[in-house]
Amino acid sequence: MNKFVEMQLFVTVVDAGSMSEAARRLGTTKSVVSERLQQLERRLGVPLLVRGRKMGITDPGQTFYAHCVRILAQVCEAEDAVLDAQASMRGQLRVAAPMAASVRYLGPMLARFAAMYPDLRMEIDLSDRYVNMHDENYDVAIRMGNLQDSTLVAWPITVNRHLICASPGYLAGRGMPADPAELSAHDGLLYGNREPQGTWQLLVNGQLESFRIRNRLCTDSGHQLLEATKAGLGLAILPTFLAADPIAAGELQIVLPACSPSGGVVSAIYRQSHRASPKIRTLVNFLAEQIGDPPVWERPIRAELDAIGT
């Protein structure tokens, strides 16, 4: 078997996490994938994978994978160098993006991008759940927050600023907390994907500290969290792409601005084996231009953010 084909097969198996999923992606059978991997291991004289209920990768396999990714990326870059950029904007592009940020902002941006490239077939998954790039075969995902998977390549776009917020009605009845230690006496509205146990990680004098707050409501929907906050049910940590307009309209107020939690960054992420293809590069450059830095959603409260040094 051609060595480049061997490399692509091995990289696909590692990215897929199983031979059956790799076979599906390659359009062949699990037995064919298994046989070709065994041939590769016999040729190299070392085991590359650990077979079992959950597939693993050996140390030689990790080394071989890293080299394969680099070599295949260079081959693709060589091909891209002789292709017209517009001509490469065809075929399929699978994108995952968070629902909460897509309703008002990312959704329309992705629609405009699709309209610019009629030969590009886009599949867009909008969900606030954490997308596993290795298991679900997306080309690129837009992620809000801190990145934990070091095997993925991240392309930062802008800051993902978060603020503690409450409605004027709630604060009139319960008081404005002057210190994060007072949070334990307040009702908390919690984002289940980030803070299911009712513990907030806040910056105090440059140090990250944990503070408990009563669990009044917990949801995995950013929009539900926003509506509960506007309804006066308690305090919530909200991203500015949800909170900025209600703050500008007087429906929400910023609480403990000096202790605003870190929201990480807005990033485009993709697998190393996909490298920044022309389609990915074009999409991310488009989103970066559309979003801006500082991001477009912060324009209504730019003065407030500048005043508190955020």
Coordinates of C-alpha atoms in Angstrom, one line a residue:
M1 CA 0.0 0.0 0.0
N2 CA 1.2 3.5 -0.9
K3 CA 2.9 5.1 2.2
F4 CA 0.8 8.3 1.9
V5 CA -2.3 6.1 1.9
E6 CA -1.0 4.3 5.0
M7 CA -0.4 7.6 6.8
Q8 CA -3.9 8.8 6.0
L9 CA -5.4 5.6 7.2
F10 CA -3.5 5.7 10.5
V11 CA -4.3 9.3 11.1
T12 CA -8.0 8.7 10.4
V13 CA -8.1 5.8 12.9
V14 CA -6.4 7.9 15.6
D15 CA -8.7 10.9 15.0
A16 CA -11.8 8.7 14.8
G17 CA -11.0 6.8 18.0
S18 CA -12.1 3.5 16.7
M19 CA -11.6 1.3 13.6
S20 CA -15.3 1.0 12.9
E21 CA -15.7 4.8 12.8
A22 CA -12.5 5.2 10.7
A23 CA -13.9 2.6 8.3
R24 CA -17.1 4.6 8.0
R25 CA -15.2 7.8 7.3
L26 CA -13.0 6.1 4.7
G27 CA -15.9 4.3 3.0
T28 CA -14.6 0.8 3.6
T29 CA -15.0 -2.0 6.2
K30 CA -13.6 -2.5 9.6
S31 CA -11.8 -5.7 8.6
V32 CA -10.0 -3.9 5.8
V33 CA -8.9 -1.1 8.1
S34 CA -7.6 -3.6 10.7
E35 CA -5.7 -5.7 8.1
R36 CA -4.0 -2.6 6.6
L37 CA -3.0 -1.4 10.1
Q38 CA -1.5 -4.8 10.9
Q39 CA 0.4 -4.6 7.6
L40 CA 1.7 -1.2 8.6
E41 CA 2.8 -2.3 12.0
R42 CA 4.5 -5.4 10.6
R43 CA 6.4 -3.2 8.1
L44 CA 7.5 -0.7 10.9
G45 CA 8.2 -3.5 13.3
V46 CA 6.4 -1.8 16.3
P47 CA 2.8 -1.7 17.6
L48 CA 1.1 1.6 16.9
L49 CA -2.2 1.0 18.6
V50 CA -3.4 -0.7 21.8
R51 CA -6.3 -2.9 21.0
G52 CA -9.0 -3.4 23.7
R53 CA -12.4 -2.2 24.7
K54 CA -11.1 1.3 24.3
M55 CA -8.5 1.9 21.6
G56 CA -5.2 3.6 22.7
I57 CA -2.1 4.7 21.0
T58 CA 1.5 3.6 21.9
D59 CA 4.5 5.9 22.3
P60 CA 5.8 4.9 18.8
G61 CA 2.3 5.4 17.5
Q62 CA 2.2 9.0 19.0
T63 CA 5.6 9.7 17.3
F64 CA 4.4 8.3 14.0
Y65 CA 1.1 10.2 14.2
A66 CA 2.8 13.5 14.7
H67 CA 5.1 12.9 11.7
C68 CA 2.2 11.7 9.6
V69 CA 0.1 14.8 10.4
R70 CA 3.0 17.1 9.5
I71 CA 3.8 15.3 6.2
L72 CA 0.2 15.1 5.1
A73 CA -0.3 18.8 5.9
Q74 CA 2.8 19.6 3.7
V75 CA 1.4 17.5 0.8
C76 CA -1.9 19.3 1.1
E77 CA -0.2 22.7 1.3
A78 CA 1.8 21.9 -1.9
E79 CA -1.4 21.1 -3.7
D80 CA -3.2 24.2 -2.4
A81 CA -0.3 26.3 -3.6
V82 CA -1.2 25.6 -7.2
L83 CA -4.9 25.9 -6.8
D84 CA -6.9 29.1 -7.1
A85 CA -8.3 30.1 -3.7
Q86 CA -11.8 30.5 -5.1
A87 CA -11.7 27.1 -6.8
S88 CA -10.8 25.4 -3.5
M89 CA -14.0 26.8 -1.9
R90 CA -16.2 23.8 -2.9
G91 CA -17.2 20.5 -1.4
Q92 CA -18.3 20.0 2.2
L93 CA -17.5 22.0 5.3
R94 CA -18.8 20.7 8.7
V95 CA -19.0 23.5 11.3
A96 CA -20.1 23.3 15.0
A97 CA -21.0 26.5 16.8
P98 CA -22.6 27.4 20.1
M99 CA -26.3 28.0 20.0
A100 CA -26.3 30.9 22.5
A101 CA -23.9 33.0 20.3
S102 CA -25.4 31.9 17.0
V103 CA -29.0 33.2 17.4
R104 CA -28.0 36.8 17.2
Y105 CA -24.5 36.8 15.8
L106 CA -22.8 33.7 14.4
G107 CA -25.9 32.3 12.7
P108 CA -26.3 35.3 10.4
M109 CA -22.6 35.5 9.8
L110 CA -22.4 31.8 8.7
A111 CA -25.4 32.4 6.4
R112 CA -23.6 35.3 4.8
F113 CA -20.5 33.2 4.4
A114 CA -22.5 30.4 2.7
A115 CA -24.1 32.8 0.3
M116 CA -20.6 34.0 -0.8
Y117 CA -19.5 30.5 -1.9
P118 CA -22.4 28.7 -3.7
D119 CA -20.2 25.7 -4.5
L120 CA -19.5 25.1 -0.8
R121 CA -21.9 22.6 0.9
M122 CA -22.0 23.6 4.6
E123 CA -23.3 21.4 7.5
I124 CA -23.8 23.6 10.6
D125 CA -24.5 22.1 14.0
L126 CA -25.7 24.7 16.5
S127 CA -25.6 23.5 20.1
D128 CA -24.4 24.6 23.5
R129 CA -23.0 21.2 24.3
Y130 CA -19.3 20.5 24.2
V131 CA -18.5 19.1 20.8
N132 CA -15.9 16.3 20.6
M133 CA -13.9 17.1 17.5
H134 CA -12.2 13.7 17.5
D135 CA -15.4 11.6 17.6
E136 CA -17.8 13.7 15.6
N137 CA -15.7 14.5 12.5
Y138 CA -16.3 18.2 12.3
D139 CA -13.9 20.3 10.1
V140 CA -14.0 23.3 12.4
A141 CA -15.8 24.4 15.6
I142 CA -16.3 27.8 17.1
R143 CA -15.6 27.5 20.8
M144 CA -16.2 30.0 23.5
G145 CA -14.0 29.7 26.6
N146 CA -10.8 28.1 27.7
L147 CA -9.5 25.3 25.5
Q148 CA -8.5 22.0 27.3
D149 CA -7.7 19.6 24.4
S150 CA -4.0 20.2 23.6
T151 CA -4.2 18.0 20.5
L152 CA -6.4 20.5 18.7
V153 CA -5.2 23.6 16.9
A154 CA -6.8 26.8 18.1
W155 CA -7.1 30.0 16.1
P156 CA -8.1 32.9 18.5
I157 CA -10.6 35.4 17.2
T158 CA -11.5 37.7 20.1
V159 CA -12.0 37.8 23.9
N160 CA -15.0 36.0 25.4
R161 CA -15.8 38.5 28.1
H162 CA -18.1 37.4 31.0
L163 CA -19.9 39.6 33.6
I164 CA -21.9 39.0 36.8
C165 CA -25.3 40.4 36.2
A166 CA -28.7 40.9 37.9
S167 CA -31.9 42.7 37.2
P168 CA -32.5 46.1 38.8
G169 CA -35.6 44.6 40.6
Y170 CA -33.6 41.8 42.1
L171 CA -30.9 44.2 43.4
A172 CA -33.5 46.6 44.8
G173 CA -34.9 43.8 46.9
R174 CA -31.8 41.9 47.8
G175 CA -29.1 44.6 47.7
M176 CA -26.0 45.0 45.6
P177 CA -23.2 42.8 46.8
A178 CA -20.1 44.8 47.6
D179 CA -17.7 41.9 48.1
P180 CA -17.7 38.3 46.5
A181 CA -17.8 36.9 50.0
E182 CA -21.5 38.2 50.1
L183 CA -22.5 35.9 47.2
S184 CA -23.4 33.0 49.6
A185 CA -26.4 35.1 50.7
H186 CA -27.7 35.5 47.2
D187 CA -29.6 33.3 44.8
G188 CA -27.5 32.0 41.9
L189 CA -28.6 31.2 38.4
L190 CA -26.1 28.6 37.1
Y191 CA -24.9 27.5 33.7
G192 CA -24.9 23.7 33.9
N193 CA -22.1 23.2 31.4
R194 CA -19.8 25.4 33.4
E195 CA -20.9 25.6 37.1
P196 CA -23.3 22.8 38.0
Q197 CA -22.2 22.7 41.7
G198 CA -22.9 26.3 42.4
T199 CA -19.2 27.4 42.7
W200 CA -18.1 30.5 40.9
Q201 CA -14.4 31.0 40.0
L202 CA -13.7 34.8 40.2
L203 CA -10.7 37.0 39.9
V204 CA -9.9 38.8 43.2
N205 CA -6.8 41.0 43.1
G206 CA -5.5 39.0 40.2
Q207 CA -5.9 35.6 41.9
L208 CA -8.6 33.1 41.0
E209 CA -10.8 32.2 44.0
S210 CA -13.9 30.0 44.5
F211 CA -17.1 31.3 45.9
R212 CA -20.3 29.5 46.7
I213 CA -23.7 30.8 45.7
R214 CA -27.2 29.3 46.3
N215 CA -28.5 27.3 43.5
R216 CA -31.8 29.0 42.5
L217 CA -31.9 27.6 39.0
C218 CA -29.5 25.6 36.8
T219 CA -29.8 25.3 33.0
D220 CA -27.7 24.2 30.0
S221 CA -29.2 27.0 27.9
G222 CA -27.6 30.4 27.7
H223 CA -30.8 32.0 26.6
Q224 CA -32.8 30.5 29.5
L225 CA -30.1 31.8 31.9
L226 CA -30.5 35.3 30.4
E227 CA -34.3 35.2 30.7
A228 CA -34.2 34.0 34.3
T229 CA -31.7 36.9 35.1
K230 CA -33.9 39.5 33.5
A231 CA -36.9 38.0 35.4
G232 CA -35.2 38.9 38.7
L233 CA -34.6 35.3 39.9
G234 CA -31.0 35.9 40.9
L235 CA -27.4 36.6 39.9
A236 CA -25.8 35.0 36.9
I237 CA -22.5 35.0 35.0
L238 CA -23.3 35.9 31.4
P239 CA -21.2 36.3 28.3
T240 CA -21.3 39.8 26.8
F241 CA -22.8 38.4 23.6
L242 CA -25.9 37.8 25.7
A243 CA -25.7 40.5 28.3
A244 CA -24.7 43.6 26.4
D245 CA -28.0 44.6 24.9
P246 CA -30.0 44.1 28.1
I247 CA -27.4 46.1 30.0
A248 CA -27.6 48.9 27.5
A249 CA -31.4 48.8 27.7
G250 CA -31.4 49.0 31.5
E251 CA -32.8 45.4 32.0
L252 CA -29.6 44.2 33.7
Q253 CA -26.9 45.7 35.8
I254 CA -23.2 44.7 36.2
V255 CA -22.4 43.3 39.6
L256 CA -18.9 43.1 41.2
P257 CA -17.2 44.4 38.0
A258 CA -13.7 44.2 39.6
C259 CA -14.2 40.4 40.1
S260 CA -15.6 39.6 36.6
P261 CA -14.8 36.0 35.8
S262 CA -12.6 35.0 32.8
G263 CA -14.5 33.7 29.8
G264 CA -11.4 32.7 27.8
V265 CA -11.5 33.5 24.1
V266 CA -13.6 32.9 21.1
S267 CA -11.6 30.5 19.0
A268 CA -11.9 28.4 15.8
I269 CA -10.5 24.9 16.5
Y270 CA -9.7 22.1 14.2
R271 CA -7.8 18.8 14.3
Q272 CA -4.1 18.8 13.5
S273 CA -4.7 16.3 10.7
H274 CA -7.0 18.8 9.0
R275 CA -4.5 21.7 9.2
A276 CA -5.8 25.1 8.2
S277 CA -7.3 24.2 4.8
P278 CA -8.2 27.0 2.5
K279 CA -11.9 26.5 3.5
I280 CA -11.1 26.8 7.2
R281 CA -8.7 29.7 6.7
T282 CA -11.3 31.6 4.6
L283 CA -14.1 30.9 7.1
V284 CA -12.1 32.0 10.2
N285 CA -10.7 35.1 8.5
F286 CA -14.3 36.0 7.5
L287 CA -15.6 35.5 11.1
A288 CA -12.7 37.5 12.6
E289 CA -13.5 40.4 10.3
Q290 CA -17.2 40.2 11.0
I291 CA -16.8 39.9 14.8
G292 CA -14.0 42.3 15.3
D293 CA -11.8 42.9 18.3
P294 CA -13.3 44.1 20.6
P295 CA -16.3 42.1 19.4
V296 CA -19.3 43.7 17.7
W297 CA -21.7 42.6 20.5
E298 CA -19.9 44.8 23.0
R299 CA -20.4 48.1 21.1
P300 CA -23.6 49.0 23.1
I301 CA -21.7 48.9 26.4
R302 CA -18.2 49.8 25.4
A303 CA -18.2 52.9 27.6
E304 CA -19.2 50.8 30.7
L305 CA -16.5 48.2 30.0
D306 CA -13.9 50.9 29.5
A307 CA -15.0 52.6 32.8
I308 CA -14.5 49.4 34.8
G309 CA -11.3 48.5 33.0
T310 CA -12.6 45.3 31.4

